[in-house]
mmCIF file with all atom_site columns, C-alpha atoms in Angstrom:
data_model
loop_
_atom_site.group_PDB
_atom_site.id
_atom_site.type_symbol
_atom_site.label_atom_id
_atom_site.label_alt_id
_atom_site.label_comp_id
_atom_site.label_asym_id
_atom_site.label_entity_id
_atom_site.label_seq_id
_atom_site.pdbx_PDB_ins_code
_atom_site.Cartn_x
_atom_site.Cartn_y
_atom_site.Cartn_z
_atom_site.occupancy
_atom_site.B_iso_or_equiv
_atom_site.pdbx_formal_charge
_atom_site.auth_seq_id
_atom_site.auth_comp_id
_atom_site.auth_asym_id
_atom_site.auth_atom_id
_atom_site.pdbx_PDB_model_num
ATOM 1   C CA . UNK A 1 1   ? -26.646 17.463  40.449  1.00 0.00 ? 492 UNK A CA 1
ATOM 2   C CA . UNK A 1 2   ? -28.457 16.879  37.170  1.00 0.00 ? 493 UNK A CA 1
ATOM 3   C CA . UNK A 1 3   ? -25.314 17.885  35.249  1.00 0.00 ? 494 UNK A CA 1
ATOM 4   C CA . UNK A 1 4   ? -23.302 15.232  37.088  1.00 0.00 ? 495 UNK A CA 1
ATOM 5   C CA . UNK A 1 5   ? -25.864 12.550  36.161  1.00 0.00 ? 496 UNK A CA 1
ATOM 6   C CA . UNK A 1 6   ? -25.841 13.665  32.529  1.00 0.00 ? 497 UNK A CA 1
ATOM 7   C CA . UNK A 1 7   ? -22.020 13.570  32.364  1.00 0.00 ? 498 UNK A CA 1
ATOM 8   C CA . UNK A 1 8   ? -21.946 10.194  34.097  1.00 0.00 ? 499 UNK A CA 1
ATOM 9   C CA . UNK A 1 9   ? -24.547 8.843   31.650  1.00 0.00 ? 500 UNK A CA 1
ATOM 10  C CA . UNK A 1 10  ? -22.581 10.110  28.649  1.00 0.00 ? 501 UNK A CA 1
ATOM 11  C CA . UNK A 1 11  ? -19.402 8.559   30.063  1.00 0.00 ? 502 UNK A CA 1
ATOM 12  C CA . UNK A 1 12  ? -21.121 5.184   30.571  1.00 0.00 ? 503 UNK A CA 1
ATOM 13  C CA . UNK A 1 13  ? -22.605 5.268   27.067  1.00 0.00 ? 504 UNK A CA 1
ATOM 14  C CA . UNK A 1 14  ? -19.171 5.947   25.594  1.00 0.00 ? 505 UNK A CA 1
ATOM 15  C CA . UNK A 1 15  ? -17.683 3.054   27.615  1.00 0.00 ? 506 UNK A CA 1
ATOM 16  C CA . UNK A 1 16  ? -20.397 0.712   26.372  1.00 0.00 ? 507 UNK A CA 1
ATOM 17  C CA . UNK A 1 17  ? -19.844 1.837   22.773  1.00 0.00 ? 508 UNK A CA 1
ATOM 18  C CA . UNK A 1 18  ? -16.084 1.304   23.116  1.00 0.00 ? 509 UNK A CA 1
ATOM 19  C CA . UNK A 1 19  ? -16.735 -2.233  24.335  1.00 0.00 ? 510 UNK A CA 1
ATOM 20  C CA . UNK A 1 20  ? -19.288 -3.041  21.611  1.00 0.00 ? 511 UNK A CA 1
ATOM 21  C CA . UNK A 1 21  ? -18.451 -1.100  18.444  1.00 0.00 ? 512 UNK A CA 1
ATOM 22  C CA . UNK A 1 22  ? -15.299 -2.276  16.631  1.00 0.00 ? 513 UNK A CA 1
ATOM 23  C CA . UNK A 1 23  ? -12.436 -0.155  15.398  1.00 0.00 ? 514 UNK A CA 1
ATOM 24  C CA . UNK A 1 24  ? -12.034 -0.547  11.634  1.00 0.00 ? 515 UNK A CA 1
ATOM 25  C CA . UNK A 1 25  ? -8.607  -0.119  10.033  1.00 0.00 ? 516 UNK A CA 1
ATOM 26  C CA . UNK A 1 26  ? -8.243  -0.020  6.252   1.00 0.00 ? 517 UNK A CA 1
ATOM 27  C CA . UNK A 1 27  ? -4.833  0.276   4.629   1.00 0.00 ? 518 UNK A CA 1
ATOM 28  C CA . UNK A 1 28  ? -3.092  0.090   1.287   1.00 0.00 ? 519 UNK A CA 1
ATOM 29  C CA . UNK A 1 29  ? 0.453   0.542   0.056   1.00 0.00 ? 520 UNK A CA 1
ATOM 30  C CA . UNK A 1 30  ? 2.424   0.294   -3.152  1.00 0.00 ? 521 UNK A CA 1
ATOM 31  C CA . UNK A 1 31  ? 6.012   -0.290  -4.282  1.00 0.00 ? 522 UNK A CA 1
ATOM 32  C CA . UNK A 1 32  ? 7.037   3.332   -3.670  1.00 0.00 ? 523 UNK A CA 1
ATOM 33  C CA . UNK A 1 33  ? 6.148   2.858   0.022   1.00 0.00 ? 524 UNK A CA 1
ATOM 34  C CA . UNK A 1 34  ? 3.318   5.339   -0.384  1.00 0.00 ? 525 UNK A CA 1
ATOM 35  C CA . UNK A 1 35  ? 0.661   4.247   2.039   1.00 0.00 ? 526 UNK A CA 1
ATOM 36  C CA . UNK A 1 36  ? -2.741  5.261   3.269   1.00 0.00 ? 527 UNK A CA 1
ATOM 37  C CA . UNK A 1 37  ? -4.250  4.117   6.578   1.00 0.00 ? 528 UNK A CA 1
ATOM 38  C CA . UNK A 1 38  ? -7.823  4.974   7.530   1.00 0.00 ? 529 UNK A CA 1
ATOM 39  C CA . UNK A 1 39  ? -9.006  4.266   11.081  1.00 0.00 ? 530 UNK A CA 1
ATOM 40  C CA . UNK A 1 40  ? -12.732 4.673   11.775  1.00 0.00 ? 531 UNK A CA 1
ATOM 41  C CA . UNK A 1 41  ? -14.925 4.221   14.808  1.00 0.00 ? 532 UNK A CA 1
ATOM 42  C CA . UNK A 1 42  ? -18.660 4.863   14.525  1.00 0.00 ? 533 UNK A CA 1
ATOM 43  C CA . UNK A 1 43  ? -17.851 6.152   11.036  1.00 0.00 ? 534 UNK A CA 1
ATOM 44  C CA . UNK A 1 44  ? -19.220 9.684   11.060  1.00 0.00 ? 535 UNK A CA 1
ATOM 45  C CA . UNK A 1 45  ? -18.144 10.172  14.679  1.00 0.00 ? 536 UNK A CA 1
ATOM 46  C CA . UNK A 1 46  ? -14.375 9.524   14.541  1.00 0.00 ? 537 UNK A CA 1
ATOM 47  C CA . UNK A 1 47  ? -11.969 9.079   11.656  1.00 0.00 ? 538 UNK A CA 1
ATOM 48  C CA . UNK A 1 48  ? -8.180  9.263   11.512  1.00 0.00 ? 539 UNK A CA 1
ATOM 49  C CA . UNK A 1 49  ? -6.264  9.348   8.260   1.00 0.00 ? 540 UNK A CA 1
ATOM 50  C CA . UNK A 1 50  ? -2.531  8.585   8.085   1.00 0.00 ? 541 UNK A CA 1
ATOM 51  C CA . UNK A 1 51  ? -0.976  9.235   4.697   1.00 0.00 ? 542 UNK A CA 1
ATOM 52  C CA . UNK A 1 52  ? 2.493   9.434   3.211   1.00 0.00 ? 543 UNK A CA 1
ATOM 53  C CA . UNK A 1 53  ? 2.907   12.579  1.091   1.00 0.00 ? 544 UNK A CA 1
ATOM 54  C CA . UNK A 1 54  ? 6.333   13.231  -0.451  1.00 0.00 ? 545 UNK A CA 1
ATOM 55  C CA . UNK A 1 55  ? 8.089   11.160  2.253   1.00 0.00 ? 546 UNK A CA 1
ATOM 56  C CA . UNK A 1 56  ? 6.309   13.096  5.018   1.00 0.00 ? 547 UNK A CA 1
ATOM 57  C CA . UNK A 1 57  ? 3.708   11.258  7.071   1.00 0.00 ? 548 UNK A CA 1
ATOM 58  C CA . UNK A 1 58  ? 0.577   13.284  7.805   1.00 0.00 ? 549 UNK A CA 1
ATOM 59  C CA . UNK A 1 59  ? -2.076  12.577  10.424  1.00 0.00 ? 550 UNK A CA 1
ATOM 60  C CA . UNK A 1 60  ? -5.547  14.048  9.969   1.00 0.00 ? 551 UNK A CA 1
ATOM 61  C CA . UNK A 1 61  ? -8.257  13.630  12.586  1.00 0.00 ? 552 UNK A CA 1
ATOM 62  C CA . UNK A 1 62  ? -11.953 14.108  11.849  1.00 0.00 ? 553 UNK A CA 1
ATOM 63  C CA . UNK A 1 63  ? -14.960 14.369  14.156  1.00 0.00 ? 554 UNK A CA 1
ATOM 64  C CA . UNK A 1 64  ? -18.342 14.184  12.427  1.00 0.00 ? 555 UNK A CA 1
ATOM 65  C CA . UNK A 1 65  ? -16.487 14.453  9.069   1.00 0.00 ? 556 UNK A CA 1
ATOM 66  C CA . UNK A 1 66  ? -15.037 17.846  10.038  1.00 0.00 ? 557 UNK A CA 1
ATOM 67  C CA . UNK A 1 67  ? -11.260 18.040  10.066  1.00 0.00 ? 558 UNK A CA 1
ATOM 68  C CA . UNK A 1 68  ? -10.115 19.067  13.535  1.00 0.00 ? 559 UNK A CA 1
ATOM 69  C CA . UNK A 1 69  ? -6.390  18.453  13.163  1.00 0.00 ? 560 UNK A CA 1
ATOM 70  C CA . UNK A 1 70  ? -3.891  17.855  10.406  1.00 0.00 ? 561 UNK A CA 1
ATOM 71  C CA . UNK A 1 71  ? -0.173  17.787  11.052  1.00 0.00 ? 562 UNK A CA 1
ATOM 72  C CA . UNK A 1 72  ? 2.950   15.886  10.073  1.00 0.00 ? 563 UNK A CA 1
ATOM 73  C CA . UNK A 1 73  ? 4.124   13.115  12.348  1.00 0.00 ? 564 UNK A CA 1
ATOM 74  C CA . UNK A 1 74  ? 7.701   13.572  13.497  1.00 0.00 ? 565 UNK A CA 1
ATOM 75  C CA . UNK A 1 75  ? 9.903   11.039  15.228  1.00 0.00 ? 566 UNK A CA 1
ATOM 76  C CA . UNK A 1 76  ? 10.566  11.935  18.838  1.00 0.00 ? 567 UNK A CA 1
ATOM 77  C CA . UNK A 1 77  ? 14.094  11.917  20.171  1.00 0.00 ? 568 UNK A CA 1
ATOM 78  C CA . UNK A 1 78  ? 13.137  10.937  23.709  1.00 0.00 ? 569 UNK A CA 1
ATOM 79  C CA . UNK A 1 79  ? 15.091  8.269   25.477  1.00 0.00 ? 570 UNK A CA 1
ATOM 80  C CA . UNK A 1 80  ? 12.552  5.539   25.989  1.00 0.00 ? 571 UNK A CA 1
ATOM 81  C CA . UNK A 1 81  ? 12.709  1.911   26.921  1.00 0.00 ? 572 UNK A CA 1
ATOM 82  C CA . UNK A 1 82  ? 13.311  0.167   23.641  1.00 0.00 ? 573 UNK A CA 1
ATOM 83  C CA . UNK A 1 83  ? 11.454  -3.012  22.862  1.00 0.00 ? 574 UNK A CA 1
ATOM 84  C CA . UNK A 1 84  ? 13.450  -5.725  21.189  1.00 0.00 ? 575 UNK A CA 1
ATOM 85  C CA . UNK A 1 85  ? 12.000  -7.560  18.210  1.00 0.00 ? 576 UNK A CA 1
ATOM 86  C CA . UNK A 1 86  ? 10.890  -10.508 20.345  1.00 0.00 ? 577 UNK A CA 1
ATOM 87  C CA . UNK A 1 87  ? 8.770   -8.222  22.560  1.00 0.00 ? 578 UNK A CA 1
ATOM 88  C CA . UNK A 1 88  ? 7.318   -6.397  19.547  1.00 0.00 ? 579 UNK A CA 1
ATOM 89  C CA . UNK A 1 89  ? 6.270   -9.712  18.029  1.00 0.00 ? 580 UNK A CA 1
ATOM 90  C CA . UNK A 1 90  ? 4.795   -10.825 21.368  1.00 0.00 ? 581 UNK A CA 1
ATOM 91  C CA . UNK A 1 91  ? 2.662   -7.671  21.590  1.00 0.00 ? 582 UNK A CA 1
ATOM 92  C CA . UNK A 1 92  ? 1.627   -8.034  17.951  1.00 0.00 ? 583 UNK A CA 1
ATOM 93  C CA . UNK A 1 93  ? 0.463   -11.586 18.693  1.00 0.00 ? 584 UNK A CA 1
ATOM 94  C CA . UNK A 1 94  ? -1.705  -10.292 21.551  1.00 0.00 ? 585 UNK A CA 1
ATOM 95  C CA . UNK A 1 95  ? -3.821  -8.221  19.143  1.00 0.00 ? 586 UNK A CA 1
ATOM 96  C CA . UNK A 1 96  ? -6.572  -10.582 18.052  1.00 0.00 ? 587 UNK A CA 1
ATOM 97  C CA . UNK A 1 97  ? -8.819  -8.976  15.437  1.00 0.00 ? 588 UNK A CA 1
ATOM 98  C CA . UNK A 1 98  ? -12.135 -10.674 14.867  1.00 0.00 ? 589 UNK A CA 1
ATOM 99  C CA . UNK A 1 99  ? -12.041 -9.792  11.158  1.00 0.00 ? 590 UNK A CA 1
ATOM 100 C CA . UNK A 1 100 ? -8.902  -9.634  9.051   1.00 0.00 ? 591 UNK A CA 1
ATOM 101 C CA . UNK A 1 101 ? -8.524  -9.606  5.302   1.00 0.00 ? 592 UNK A CA 1
ATOM 102 C CA . UNK A 1 102 ? -5.198  -8.795  3.639   1.00 0.00 ? 593 UNK A CA 1
ATOM 103 C CA . UNK A 1 103 ? -4.562  -8.969  -0.094  1.00 0.00 ? 594 UNK A CA 1
ATOM 104 C CA . UNK A 1 104 ? -0.990  -8.811  -1.386  1.00 0.00 ? 595 UNK A CA 1
ATOM 105 C CA . UNK A 1 105 ? 0.007   -8.809  -5.032  1.00 0.00 ? 596 UNK A CA 1
ATOM 106 C CA . UNK A 1 106 ? 3.581   -8.395  -6.128  1.00 0.00 ? 597 UNK A CA 1
ATOM 107 C CA . UNK A 1 107 ? 6.071   -9.337  -8.764  1.00 0.00 ? 598 UNK A CA 1
ATOM 108 C CA . UNK A 1 108 ? 9.682   -8.522  -9.534  1.00 0.00 ? 599 UNK A CA 1
ATOM 109 C CA . UNK A 1 109 ? 11.787  -8.933  -12.641 1.00 0.00 ? 600 UNK A CA 1
ATOM 110 C CA . UNK A 1 110 ? 14.028  -11.312 -10.700 1.00 0.00 ? 601 UNK A CA 1
ATOM 111 C CA . UNK A 1 111 ? 11.890  -14.363 -9.773  1.00 0.00 ? 602 UNK A CA 1
ATOM 112 C CA . UNK A 1 112 ? 14.171  -15.187 -6.839  1.00 0.00 ? 603 UNK A CA 1
ATOM 113 C CA . UNK A 1 113 ? 13.264  -11.870 -5.180  1.00 0.00 ? 604 UNK A CA 1
ATOM 114 C CA . UNK A 1 114 ? 9.593   -12.715 -5.637  1.00 0.00 ? 605 UNK A CA 1
ATOM 115 C CA . UNK A 1 115 ? 10.220  -16.170 -4.150  1.00 0.00 ? 606 UNK A CA 1
ATOM 116 C CA . UNK A 1 116 ? 12.027  -14.751 -1.123  1.00 0.00 ? 607 UNK A CA 1
ATOM 117 C CA . UNK A 1 117 ? 9.199   -12.299 -0.457  1.00 0.00 ? 608 UNK A CA 1
ATOM 118 C CA . UNK A 1 118 ? 6.663   -15.104 -0.918  1.00 0.00 ? 609 UNK A CA 1
ATOM 119 C CA . UNK A 1 119 ? 8.485   -17.159 1.712   1.00 0.00 ? 610 UNK A CA 1
ATOM 120 C CA . UNK A 1 120 ? 8.704   -14.233 4.145   1.00 0.00 ? 611 UNK A CA 1
ATOM 121 C CA . UNK A 1 121 ? 4.978   -13.441 3.848   1.00 0.00 ? 612 UNK A CA 1
ATOM 122 C CA . UNK A 1 122 ? 3.998   -17.099 4.274   1.00 0.00 ? 613 UNK A CA 1
ATOM 123 C CA . UNK A 1 123 ? 6.239   -17.509 7.323   1.00 0.00 ? 614 UNK A CA 1
ATOM 124 C CA . UNK A 1 124 ? 4.782   -14.333 8.856   1.00 0.00 ? 615 UNK A CA 1
ATOM 125 C CA . UNK A 1 125 ? 1.260   -15.656 8.336   1.00 0.00 ? 616 UNK A CA 1
ATOM 126 C CA . UNK A 1 126 ? 2.171   -18.775 10.318  1.00 0.00 ? 617 UNK A CA 1
ATOM 127 C CA . UNK A 1 127 ? 4.034   -16.838 13.003  1.00 0.00 ? 618 UNK A CA 1
ATOM 128 C CA . UNK A 1 128 ? 1.303   -14.243 13.596  1.00 0.00 ? 619 UNK A CA 1
ATOM 129 C CA . UNK A 1 129 ? -1.569  -16.664 12.828  1.00 0.00 ? 620 UNK A CA 1
ATOM 130 C CA . UNK A 1 130 ? -3.004  -14.776 9.863   1.00 0.00 ? 621 UNK A CA 1
ATOM 131 C CA . UNK A 1 131 ? -5.511  -16.984 8.103   1.00 0.00 ? 622 UNK A CA 1
ATOM 132 C CA . UNK A 1 132 ? -7.308  -14.542 5.810   1.00 0.00 ? 623 UNK A CA 1
ATOM 133 C CA . UNK A 1 133 ? -4.444  -13.432 3.634   1.00 0.00 ? 624 UNK A CA 1
ATOM 134 C CA . UNK A 1 134 ? -4.396  -13.652 -0.128  1.00 0.00 ? 625 UNK A CA 1
ATOM 135 C CA . UNK A 1 135 ? -0.781  -13.911 -1.209  1.00 0.00 ? 626 UNK A CA 1
ATOM 136 C CA . UNK A 1 136 ? -0.588  -13.382 -4.998  1.00 0.00 ? 627 UNK A CA 1
ATOM 137 C CA . UNK A 1 137 ? 2.999   -13.531 -6.291  1.00 0.00 ? 628 UNK A CA 1
ATOM 138 C CA . UNK A 1 138 ? 3.736   -13.077 -9.988  1.00 0.00 ? 629 UNK A CA 1
ATOM 139 C CA . UNK A 1 139 ? 6.991   -14.822 -10.915 1.00 0.00 ? 630 UNK A CA 1
ATOM 140 C CA . UNK A 1 140 ? 6.946   -13.845 -14.605 1.00 0.00 ? 631 UNK A CA 1
ATOM 141 C CA . UNK A 1 141 ? 6.567   -10.079 -14.878 1.00 0.00 ? 632 UNK A CA 1
ATOM 142 C CA . UNK A 1 142 ? 8.514   -7.446  -16.754 1.00 0.00 ? 633 UNK A CA 1
ATOM 143 C CA . UNK A 1 143 ? 7.893   -4.647  -14.227 1.00 0.00 ? 634 UNK A CA 1
ATOM 144 C CA . UNK A 1 144 ? 8.432   -4.526  -10.486 1.00 0.00 ? 635 UNK A CA 1
ATOM 145 C CA . UNK A 1 145 ? 5.308   -3.917  -8.448  1.00 0.00 ? 636 UNK A CA 1
ATOM 146 C CA . UNK A 1 146 ? 4.081   -4.421  -4.891  1.00 0.00 ? 637 UNK A CA 1
ATOM 147 C CA . UNK A 1 147 ? 0.556   -3.712  -3.633  1.00 0.00 ? 638 UNK A CA 1
ATOM 148 C CA . UNK A 1 148 ? -1.019  -4.433  -0.239  1.00 0.00 ? 639 UNK A CA 1
ATOM 149 C CA . UNK A 1 149 ? -4.661  -3.814  0.690   1.00 0.00 ? 640 UNK A CA 1
ATOM 150 C CA . UNK A 1 150 ? -6.378  -4.829  3.875   1.00 0.00 ? 641 UNK A CA 1
ATOM 151 C CA . UNK A 1 151 ? -9.151  -4.404  6.384   1.00 0.00 ? 642 UNK A CA 1
ATOM 152 C CA . UNK A 1 152 ? -8.861  -5.156  10.089  1.00 0.00 ? 643 UNK A CA 1
ATOM 153 C CA . UNK A 1 153 ? -11.660 -4.967  12.650  1.00 0.00 ? 644 UNK A CA 1
ATOM 154 C CA . UNK A 1 154 ? -10.933 -5.281  16.340  1.00 0.00 ? 645 UNK A CA 1
ATOM 155 C CA . UNK A 1 155 ? -12.620 -4.651  19.646  1.00 0.00 ? 646 UNK A CA 1
ATOM 156 C CA . UNK A 1 156 ? -10.995 -1.652  21.342  1.00 0.00 ? 647 UNK A CA 1
ATOM 157 C CA . UNK A 1 157 ? -11.683 -2.651  24.945  1.00 0.00 ? 648 UNK A CA 1
ATOM 158 C CA . UNK A 1 158 ? -10.474 -6.253  24.684  1.00 0.00 ? 649 UNK A CA 1
ATOM 159 C CA . UNK A 1 159 ? -7.376  -5.191  22.735  1.00 0.00 ? 650 UNK A CA 1
ATOM 160 C CA . UNK A 1 160 ? -6.401  -2.621  25.356  1.00 0.00 ? 651 UNK A CA 1
ATOM 161 C CA . UNK A 1 161 ? -6.971  -5.131  28.169  1.00 0.00 ? 652 UNK A CA 1
ATOM 162 C CA . UNK A 1 162 ? -4.881  -7.806  26.417  1.00 0.00 ? 653 UNK A CA 1
ATOM 163 C CA . UNK A 1 163 ? -2.032  -5.398  25.676  1.00 0.00 ? 654 UNK A CA 1
ATOM 164 C CA . UNK A 1 164 ? -1.987  -4.009  29.223  1.00 0.00 ? 655 UNK A CA 1
ATOM 165 C CA . UNK A 1 165 ? -2.058  -7.455  30.803  1.00 0.00 ? 656 UNK A CA 1
ATOM 166 C CA . UNK A 1 166 ? 0.746   -8.712  28.547  1.00 0.00 ? 657 UNK A CA 1
ATOM 167 C CA . UNK A 1 167 ? 2.777   -5.567  29.288  1.00 0.00 ? 658 UNK A CA 1
ATOM 168 C CA . UNK A 1 168 ? 2.302   -6.052  33.034  1.00 0.00 ? 659 UNK A CA 1
ATOM 169 C CA . UNK A 1 169 ? 3.304   -9.721  32.766  1.00 0.00 ? 660 UNK A CA 1
ATOM 170 C CA . UNK A 1 170 ? 6.447   -8.890  30.780  1.00 0.00 ? 661 UNK A CA 1
ATOM 171 C CA . UNK A 1 171 ? 7.267   -6.058  33.187  1.00 0.00 ? 662 UNK A CA 1
ATOM 172 C CA . UNK A 1 172 ? 6.975   -8.399  36.197  1.00 0.00 ? 663 UNK A CA 1
ATOM 173 C CA . UNK A 1 173 ? 9.104   -11.070 34.529  1.00 0.00 ? 664 UNK A CA 1
ATOM 174 C CA . UNK A 1 174 ? 11.787  -8.550  33.531  1.00 0.00 ? 665 UNK A CA 1
ATOM 175 C CA . UNK A 1 175 ? 12.105  -7.002  36.982  1.00 0.00 ? 666 UNK A CA 1
ATOM 176 C CA . UNK A 1 176 ? 11.724  -10.121 39.144  1.00 0.00 ? 667 UNK A CA 1
ATOM 177 C CA . UNK A 1 177 ? 15.044  -11.506 37.945  1.00 0.00 ? 668 UNK A CA 1
#
């Protein structure tokens, strides 16, 4: 009986920590589409590292800073219900981080390419309601470059609840017709 109470207590503590402690996502990328994404929760407890190495995406998972898994991520060929771009954008809008900071710096030899990218990034910031984005275009550069760095913090429990409720709403609307 004591073991059941201990397991129940541990489960409740983990639920409380999930509701209180934020998930922190740090990412960066460059013009070669090499990227690095680090996801942490209670930093020494859980860490996931997603990295592009020679066009292969690797996922490494750490518990208490000890690597427990490292493997390449492969695309699955399962037939799944595909989301159209409107639904993807709707679900992306449902994720409301309480801290967001994105820094972009880029420049291309052709200033019109830089201008087009500047317009796309600014329109995305209005569409997704990103307020803390530093958009730094360089219209007069001799070399092409593109760098993105960012930090996102979000509450795991509220994000899951919002995504599930929006999925259920869209599911009901799609199948009530």
